[in-house]
Amino acid sequence: MQIPGIVTLFLIALGSTIPVCPLLAVEQETRSVVDLVERARRRSAENGRLKSAIGIASCEQWEQRLGASQTRLLSKSRLHVYFDRGRYHLRIEYEPILAQAASGQSGKSIPAKRVDDNPDSRVLIDTGQNIYVVSFSKGSRPTGCSGGLYPRTPVFSPYHDAGIPWHEPARLWRDTLDLNELITEKGAESLRVMPTNSGGFTAEYAVGKVPSWIYVDPKTMQVTVDRTFNPLQDGPVHEKILRWKIQDNIWYVDRLIDIWDDRELAKKTGRSGGRVKWVITFESFK
């Protein structure tokens, strides 16, 4: 953990300034930082108390390709989440994304066409070992549905194909830094901590050689911003912004904004790139 610089405290008494031992000041300031991190670690550990939940959320995916002037909506859906001890039953209802209506040469209006390739709805069942996916669409011949069975691996995720780039929709915090896990495995010294005036703190850490940064909110003592950087890009390549709520003494994330942005990196390397933003917001959660 980063030790704050030496701070000399002064006691104002009877119009005189009496210096206090600098080492004592450093010890007190260091202790306050250690206490801050320990409070956040304990709160992070408490998040594991969420064992089951039922919720309804709205999901959107937006994209702005490199060089494009506008952001376009790729996917919009309503997500029904049933969660129990690491297993999921998801029902996803997709809203059609229509191209802007136009007029033909004769002046007649051309009906807007659907431009997304999502089905009408999809059911995903995750047993913890395998994932079953069934998609329903009027255009799917001859039965109106199609399906598949996939192993649950970190390499390929049917969740992402379904427009949900998170492995645990009910426990969205698991896709950000787990402070309790990091400190338990690598120690508090793996964090470079800087307290904020508001009572929270920021911290730098690394996953392998990838530099990352978090902000811990003083009101919730939870990670509310998690950023990942690339040395070739000034801004973050990946940023997650979390909003926390508490219900029945259990914390959960009721909104997550998840942004991938490699446009600056793409310009420097000559590769294709863009900015993709996912937003998931729970309307109900219990």
CSV table of C-alpha atoms in Angstrom, one decimal:
chain,number,residue,atom,x,y,z
A,1,MET,CA,0.0,0.0,0.0
A,2,GLN,CA,1.3,3.5,-0.7
A,3,ILE,CA,2.4,5.3,2.4
A,4,PRO,CA,1.3,9.0,2.5
A,5,GLY,CA,4.0,11.6,2.5
A,6,ILE,CA,5.2,12.9,5.8
A,7,VAL,CA,2.7,15.3,7.3
A,8,THR,CA,3.6,17.6,10.2
A,9,LEU,CA,0.7,18.4,12.6
A,10,PHE,CA,0.6,21.6,14.5
A,11,LEU,CA,-1.2,22.3,17.7
A,12,ILE,CA,-2.4,25.9,18.1
A,13,ALA,CA,-2.5,26.8,21.7
A,14,LEU,CA,-2.4,30.2,23.3
A,15,GLY,CA,-1.3,31.8,20.1
A,16,SER,CA,1.8,29.6,19.8
A,17,THR,CA,2.5,26.8,17.3
A,18,ILE,CA,3.8,23.6,18.8
A,19,PRO,CA,5.1,21.0,16.3
A,20,VAL,CA,3.9,17.4,16.9
A,21,CYS,CA,6.2,14.5,16.1
A,22,PRO,CA,6.2,13.9,12.3
A,23,LEU,CA,6.5,10.2,12.8
A,24,LEU,CA,3.4,10.2,14.9
A,25,ALA,CA,1.5,12.1,12.2
A,26,VAL,CA,2.6,9.7,9.6
A,27,GLU,CA,1.5,6.8,11.7
A,28,GLN,CA,-1.9,8.3,12.3
A,29,GLU,CA,-2.4,9.1,8.7
A,30,THR,CA,-1.3,5.6,7.6
A,31,ARG,CA,-3.6,4.0,10.1
A,32,SER,CA,-6.6,6.0,8.7
A,33,VAL,CA,-5.7,4.8,5.2
A,34,VAL,CA,-5.4,1.2,6.4
A,35,ASP,CA,-8.8,1.5,8.2
A,36,LEU,CA,-10.4,2.8,5.0
A,37,VAL,CA,-9.1,-0.1,2.9
A,38,GLU,CA,-10.1,-2.6,5.6
A,39,ARG,CA,-13.7,-1.2,5.7
A,40,ALA,CA,-13.9,-1.5,1.9
A,41,ARG,CA,-12.5,-5.1,2.0
A,42,ARG,CA,-15.1,-6.2,4.6
A,43,ARG,CA,-17.9,-4.6,2.6
A,44,SER,CA,-16.6,-6.4,-0.5
A,45,ALA,CA,-16.7,-9.7,1.4
A,46,GLU,CA,-20.3,-9.1,2.5
A,47,ASN,CA,-21.4,-8.9,-1.2
A,48,GLY,CA,-21.1,-12.7,-1.3
A,49,ARG,CA,-24.1,-12.9,0.9
A,50,LEU,CA,-26.4,-12.6,-2.1
A,51,LYS,CA,-27.4,-16.2,-2.8
A,52,SER,CA,-30.7,-15.9,-4.7
A,53,ALA,CA,-32.7,-13.1,-6.5
A,54,ILE,CA,-35.4,-12.3,-8.9
A,55,GLY,CA,-35.2,-9.2,-11.0
A,56,ILE,CA,-36.3,-7.4,-14.2
A,57,ALA,CA,-33.9,-5.1,-16.0
A,58,SER,CA,-33.6,-3.1,-19.2
A,59,CYS,CA,-30.5,-3.6,-21.4
A,60,GLU,CA,-29.1,-1.4,-24.2
A,61,GLN,CA,-26.1,-1.7,-26.3
A,62,TRP,CA,-24.7,1.3,-28.3
A,63,GLU,CA,-21.9,1.5,-30.7
A,64,GLN,CA,-19.8,4.3,-32.4
A,65,ARG,CA,-17.3,3.0,-34.9
A,66,LEU,CA,-14.0,4.8,-35.5
A,67,GLY,CA,-14.6,7.8,-37.7
A,68,ALA,CA,-18.4,7.7,-37.3
A,69,SER,CA,-20.1,10.9,-36.2
A,70,GLN,CA,-23.1,9.2,-34.5
A,71,THR,CA,-23.7,6.5,-32.0
A,72,ARG,CA,-26.2,3.8,-33.1
A,73,LEU,CA,-28.4,1.5,-31.0
A,74,LEU,CA,-27.4,-2.1,-31.6
A,75,SER,CA,-29.7,-3.9,-29.1
A,76,LYS,CA,-32.5,-3.1,-26.7
A,77,SER,CA,-34.1,-5.8,-24.5
A,78,ARG,CA,-36.0,-6.5,-21.3
A,79,LEU,CA,-34.3,-9.1,-19.1
A,80,HIS,CA,-36.0,-11.3,-16.6
A,81,VAL,CA,-33.5,-12.8,-14.1
A,82,TYR,CA,-34.0,-15.8,-11.9
A,83,PHE,CA,-30.9,-16.6,-9.8
A,84,ASP,CA,-30.1,-19.2,-7.2
A,85,ARG,CA,-26.6,-20.1,-5.9
A,86,GLY,CA,-24.7,-19.5,-9.1
A,87,ARG,CA,-27.4,-20.9,-11.5
A,88,TYR,CA,-29.5,-18.7,-13.8
A,89,HIS,CA,-32.7,-18.8,-15.7
A,90,LEU,CA,-32.9,-15.8,-18.0
A,91,ARG,CA,-35.7,-14.7,-20.3
A,92,ILE,CA,-34.8,-12.0,-22.8
A,93,GLU,CA,-37.3,-10.1,-24.8
A,94,TYR,CA,-35.8,-8.0,-27.7
A,95,GLU,CA,-37.2,-4.8,-29.0
A,96,PRO,CA,-36.9,-4.5,-32.8
A,97,ILE,CA,-34.3,-1.9,-34.0
A,98,LEU,CA,-35.8,-0.2,-37.1
A,99,ALA,CA,-34.0,1.7,-39.8
A,100,GLN,CA,-35.2,5.3,-40.3
A,101,ALA,CA,-38.2,5.4,-42.7
A,102,ALA,CA,-37.6,6.9,-46.1
A,103,SER,CA,-39.4,8.0,-49.2
A,104,GLY,CA,-39.1,6.4,-52.7
A,105,GLN,CA,-38.7,8.1,-56.0
A,106,SER,CA,-42.5,8.1,-56.4
A,107,GLY,CA,-42.8,9.9,-53.1
A,108,LYS,CA,-44.4,7.0,-51.4
A,109,SER,CA,-43.1,6.2,-47.9
A,110,ILE,CA,-40.9,3.1,-47.6
A,111,PRO,CA,-41.6,1.2,-44.4
A,112,ALA,CA,-38.8,1.1,-41.9
A,113,LYS,CA,-37.0,-2.3,-41.9
A,114,ARG,CA,-35.6,-4.1,-38.9
A,115,VAL,CA,-31.8,-3.8,-38.9
A,116,ASP,CA,-30.8,-5.9,-35.9
A,117,ASP,CA,-30.3,-9.6,-36.1
A,118,ASN,CA,-31.7,-10.5,-32.6
A,119,PRO,CA,-34.5,-13.0,-32.3
A,120,ASP,CA,-37.9,-12.1,-30.8
A,121,SER,CA,-36.9,-13.6,-27.5
A,122,ARG,CA,-34.4,-15.9,-26.0
A,123,VAL,CA,-34.3,-18.3,-22.9
A,124,LEU,CA,-31.0,-19.0,-21.3
A,125,ILE,CA,-30.6,-21.6,-18.6
A,126,ASP,CA,-27.2,-21.8,-16.8
A,127,THR,CA,-26.7,-24.8,-14.5
A,128,GLY,CA,-23.3,-23.8,-13.4
A,129,GLN,CA,-21.7,-26.4,-15.7
A,130,ASN,CA,-23.6,-26.1,-19.0
A,131,ILE,CA,-25.6,-23.4,-20.6
A,132,TYR,CA,-28.8,-24.1,-22.6
A,133,VAL,CA,-30.0,-21.5,-25.1
A,134,VAL,CA,-33.2,-21.4,-27.0
A,135,SER,CA,-34.0,-18.5,-29.4
A,136,PHE,CA,-37.6,-17.8,-30.6
A,137,SER,CA,-38.1,-16.0,-33.9
A,138,LYS,CA,-40.9,-15.8,-36.5
A,139,GLY,CA,-38.3,-16.0,-39.2
A,140,SER,CA,-36.8,-19.2,-37.9
A,141,ARG,CA,-38.0,-22.1,-40.1
A,142,PRO,CA,-39.7,-24.4,-39.8
A,143,THR,CA,-40.3,-24.5,-36.0
A,144,GLY,CA,-39.9,-20.9,-35.1
A,145,CYS,CA,-37.1,-21.6,-32.7
A,146,SER,CA,-33.5,-22.9,-32.5
A,147,GLY,CA,-31.2,-23.9,-29.7
A,148,GLY,CA,-27.9,-25.0,-28.5
A,149,LEU,CA,-26.0,-26.5,-25.5
A,150,TYR,CA,-22.7,-25.0,-24.4
A,151,PRO,CA,-20.1,-25.7,-21.7
A,152,ARG,CA,-19.6,-22.9,-19.2
A,153,THR,CA,-16.1,-21.6,-19.9
A,154,PRO,CA,-14.6,-18.1,-19.6
A,155,VAL,CA,-13.4,-18.3,-23.3
A,156,PHE,CA,-16.8,-18.4,-24.9
A,157,SER,CA,-20.0,-17.0,-23.3
A,158,PRO,CA,-23.5,-17.4,-24.8
A,159,TYR,CA,-24.4,-14.5,-22.4
A,160,HIS,CA,-22.4,-12.2,-24.7
A,161,ASP,CA,-24.1,-13.5,-27.8
A,162,ALA,CA,-27.4,-12.7,-26.1
A,163,GLY,CA,-26.4,-9.1,-25.6
A,164,ILE,CA,-25.4,-9.6,-22.0
A,165,PRO,CA,-21.6,-9.2,-21.6
A,166,TRP,CA,-21.6,-10.2,-18.0
A,167,HIS,CA,-21.4,-13.8,-16.6
A,168,GLU,CA,-23.5,-12.9,-13.5
A,169,PRO,CA,-26.4,-10.5,-14.2
A,170,ALA,CA,-27.7,-10.7,-10.6
A,171,ARG,CA,-24.2,-10.2,-9.2
A,172,LEU,CA,-22.8,-7.6,-11.6
A,173,TRP,CA,-20.1,-6.6,-9.1
A,174,ARG,CA,-18.3,-9.9,-9.9
A,175,ASP,CA,-17.3,-8.4,-13.3
A,176,THR,CA,-15.3,-5.6,-11.5
A,177,LEU,CA,-12.5,-5.7,-9.0
A,178,ASP,CA,-13.2,-7.9,-6.0
A,179,LEU,CA,-11.3,-6.0,-3.2
A,180,ASN,CA,-11.7,-8.8,-0.7
A,181,GLU,CA,-10.3,-11.4,-3.2
A,182,LEU,CA,-7.4,-9.2,-4.3
A,183,ILE,CA,-6.3,-8.3,-0.8
A,184,THR,CA,-6.7,-11.9,0.5
A,185,GLU,CA,-4.6,-13.3,-2.4
A,186,LYS,CA,-2.0,-10.5,-2.9
A,187,GLY,CA,-2.2,-8.3,0.3
A,188,ALA,CA,-3.1,-4.7,0.7
A,189,GLU,CA,0.3,-3.7,-0.6
A,190,SER,CA,-0.9,-4.6,-4.1
A,191,LEU,CA,-2.9,-1.4,-4.0
A,192,ARG,CA,-1.6,2.1,-4.3
A,193,VAL,CA,-4.1,4.0,-2.3
A,194,MET,CA,-5.0,7.8,-2.3
A,195,PRO,CA,-7.7,9.0,0.1
A,196,THR,CA,-10.2,11.5,-1.1
A,197,ASN,CA,-11.5,14.6,0.7
A,198,SER,CA,-15.0,13.1,0.7
A,199,GLY,CA,-14.0,10.1,2.8
A,200,GLY,CA,-13.5,7.5,0.1
A,201,PHE,CA,-10.4,6.6,-1.8
A,202,THR,CA,-8.9,5.8,-5.2
A,203,ALA,CA,-6.5,3.0,-5.8
A,204,GLU,CA,-4.2,1.8,-8.6
A,205,TYR,CA,-3.6,-1.9,-9.1
A,206,ALA,CA,-2.6,-4.2,-11.9
A,207,VAL,CA,-4.0,-7.4,-13.3
A,208,GLY,CA,-0.9,-9.0,-14.7
A,209,LYS,CA,0.8,-6.1,-16.4
A,210,VAL,CA,-2.5,-4.3,-17.2
A,211,PRO,CA,-2.7,-1.0,-15.1
A,212,SER,CA,-6.1,-0.4,-13.6
A,213,TRP,CA,-7.8,2.2,-11.3
A,214,ILE,CA,-10.8,2.1,-9.0
A,215,TYR,CA,-12.8,4.6,-7.0
A,216,VAL,CA,-14.4,3.5,-3.7
A,217,ASP,CA,-17.5,5.6,-2.7
A,218,PRO,CA,-17.5,6.9,0.9
A,219,LYS,CA,-21.3,6.4,1.4
A,220,THR,CA,-21.4,2.8,0.3
A,221,MET,CA,-17.7,1.8,0.7
A,222,GLN,CA,-18.2,-0.1,-2.6
A,223,VAL,CA,-16.2,0.1,-5.9
A,224,THR,CA,-18.3,2.5,-8.1
A,225,VAL,CA,-15.8,3.1,-10.9
A,226,ASP,CA,-13.3,0.5,-12.3
A,227,ARG,CA,-11.0,1.5,-15.2
A,228,THR,CA,-8.5,-0.4,-17.2
A,229,PHE,CA,-5.8,1.3,-19.2
A,230,ASN,CA,-3.4,0.6,-22.2
A,231,PRO,CA,-0.1,2.5,-22.3
A,232,LEU,CA,-0.8,3.5,-25.9
A,233,GLN,CA,-4.0,5.3,-25.0
A,234,ASP,CA,-4.5,8.2,-22.6
A,235,GLY,CA,-8.1,7.4,-21.6
A,236,PRO,CA,-9.3,4.1,-20.2
A,237,VAL,CA,-9.8,1.3,-22.7
A,238,HIS,CA,-12.5,-0.2,-20.4
A,239,GLU,CA,-14.6,1.6,-17.8
A,240,LYS,CA,-17.4,0.3,-15.5
A,241,ILE,CA,-19.6,2.6,-13.5
A,242,LEU,CA,-21.7,1.0,-10.8
A,243,ARG,CA,-24.7,2.2,-8.8
A,244,TRP,CA,-25.3,0.3,-5.6
A,245,LYS,CA,-28.5,-0.3,-3.5
A,246,ILE,CA,-29.1,-2.2,-0.3
A,247,GLN,CA,-32.2,-4.3,0.4
A,248,ASP,CA,-32.8,-6.5,3.4
A,249,ASN,CA,-29.2,-5.6,4.5
A,250,ILE,CA,-27.8,-7.1,1.2
A,251,TRP,CA,-26.0,-4.9,-1.3
A,252,TYR,CA,-26.5,-5.3,-5.1
A,253,VAL,CA,-25.7,-3.4,-8.3
A,254,ASP,CA,-28.9,-2.0,-9.7
A,255,ARG,CA,-27.3,-0.2,-12.7
A,256,LEU,CA,-24.1,-0.8,-14.6
A,257,ILE,CA,-22.6,1.3,-17.4
A,258,ASP,CA,-20.0,-0.8,-19.2
A,259,ILE,CA,-17.8,1.0,-21.8
A,260,TRP,CA,-15.1,-0.3,-24.2
A,261,ASP,CA,-13.3,2.4,-26.1
A,262,ASP,CA,-10.2,1.7,-28.2
A,263,ARG,CA,-10.6,4.5,-30.8
A,264,GLU,CA,-7.4,6.2,-29.7
A,265,LEU,CA,-5.5,2.9,-29.7
A,266,ALA,CA,-7.0,2.0,-33.1
A,267,LYS,CA,-5.7,5.3,-34.7
A,268,LYS,CA,-2.2,4.7,-33.5
A,269,THR,CA,-2.0,1.1,-34.6
A,270,GLY,CA,-4.0,1.3,-37.8
A,271,ARG,CA,-6.6,-1.2,-36.7
A,272,SER,CA,-10.3,-1.0,-36.6
A,273,GLY,CA,-11.9,0.2,-33.4
A,274,GLY,CA,-14.7,2.0,-31.8
A,275,ARG,CA,-16.7,2.7,-28.6
A,276,VAL,CA,-19.3,0.2,-27.3
A,277,LYS,CA,-21.5,1.0,-24.3
A,278,TRP,CA,-23.8,-1.4,-22.5
A,279,VAL,CA,-26.2,-0.2,-19.9
A,280,ILE,CA,-28.2,-2.5,-17.6
A,281,THR,CA,-30.7,-1.0,-15.2
A,282,PHE,CA,-32.9,-3.1,-12.8
A,283,GLU,CA,-36.5,-2.0,-12.5
A,284,SER,CA,-37.1,-4.5,-9.7
A,285,PHE,CA,-34.9,-6.7,-7.6
A,286,LYS,CA,-35.7,-8.9,-4.7
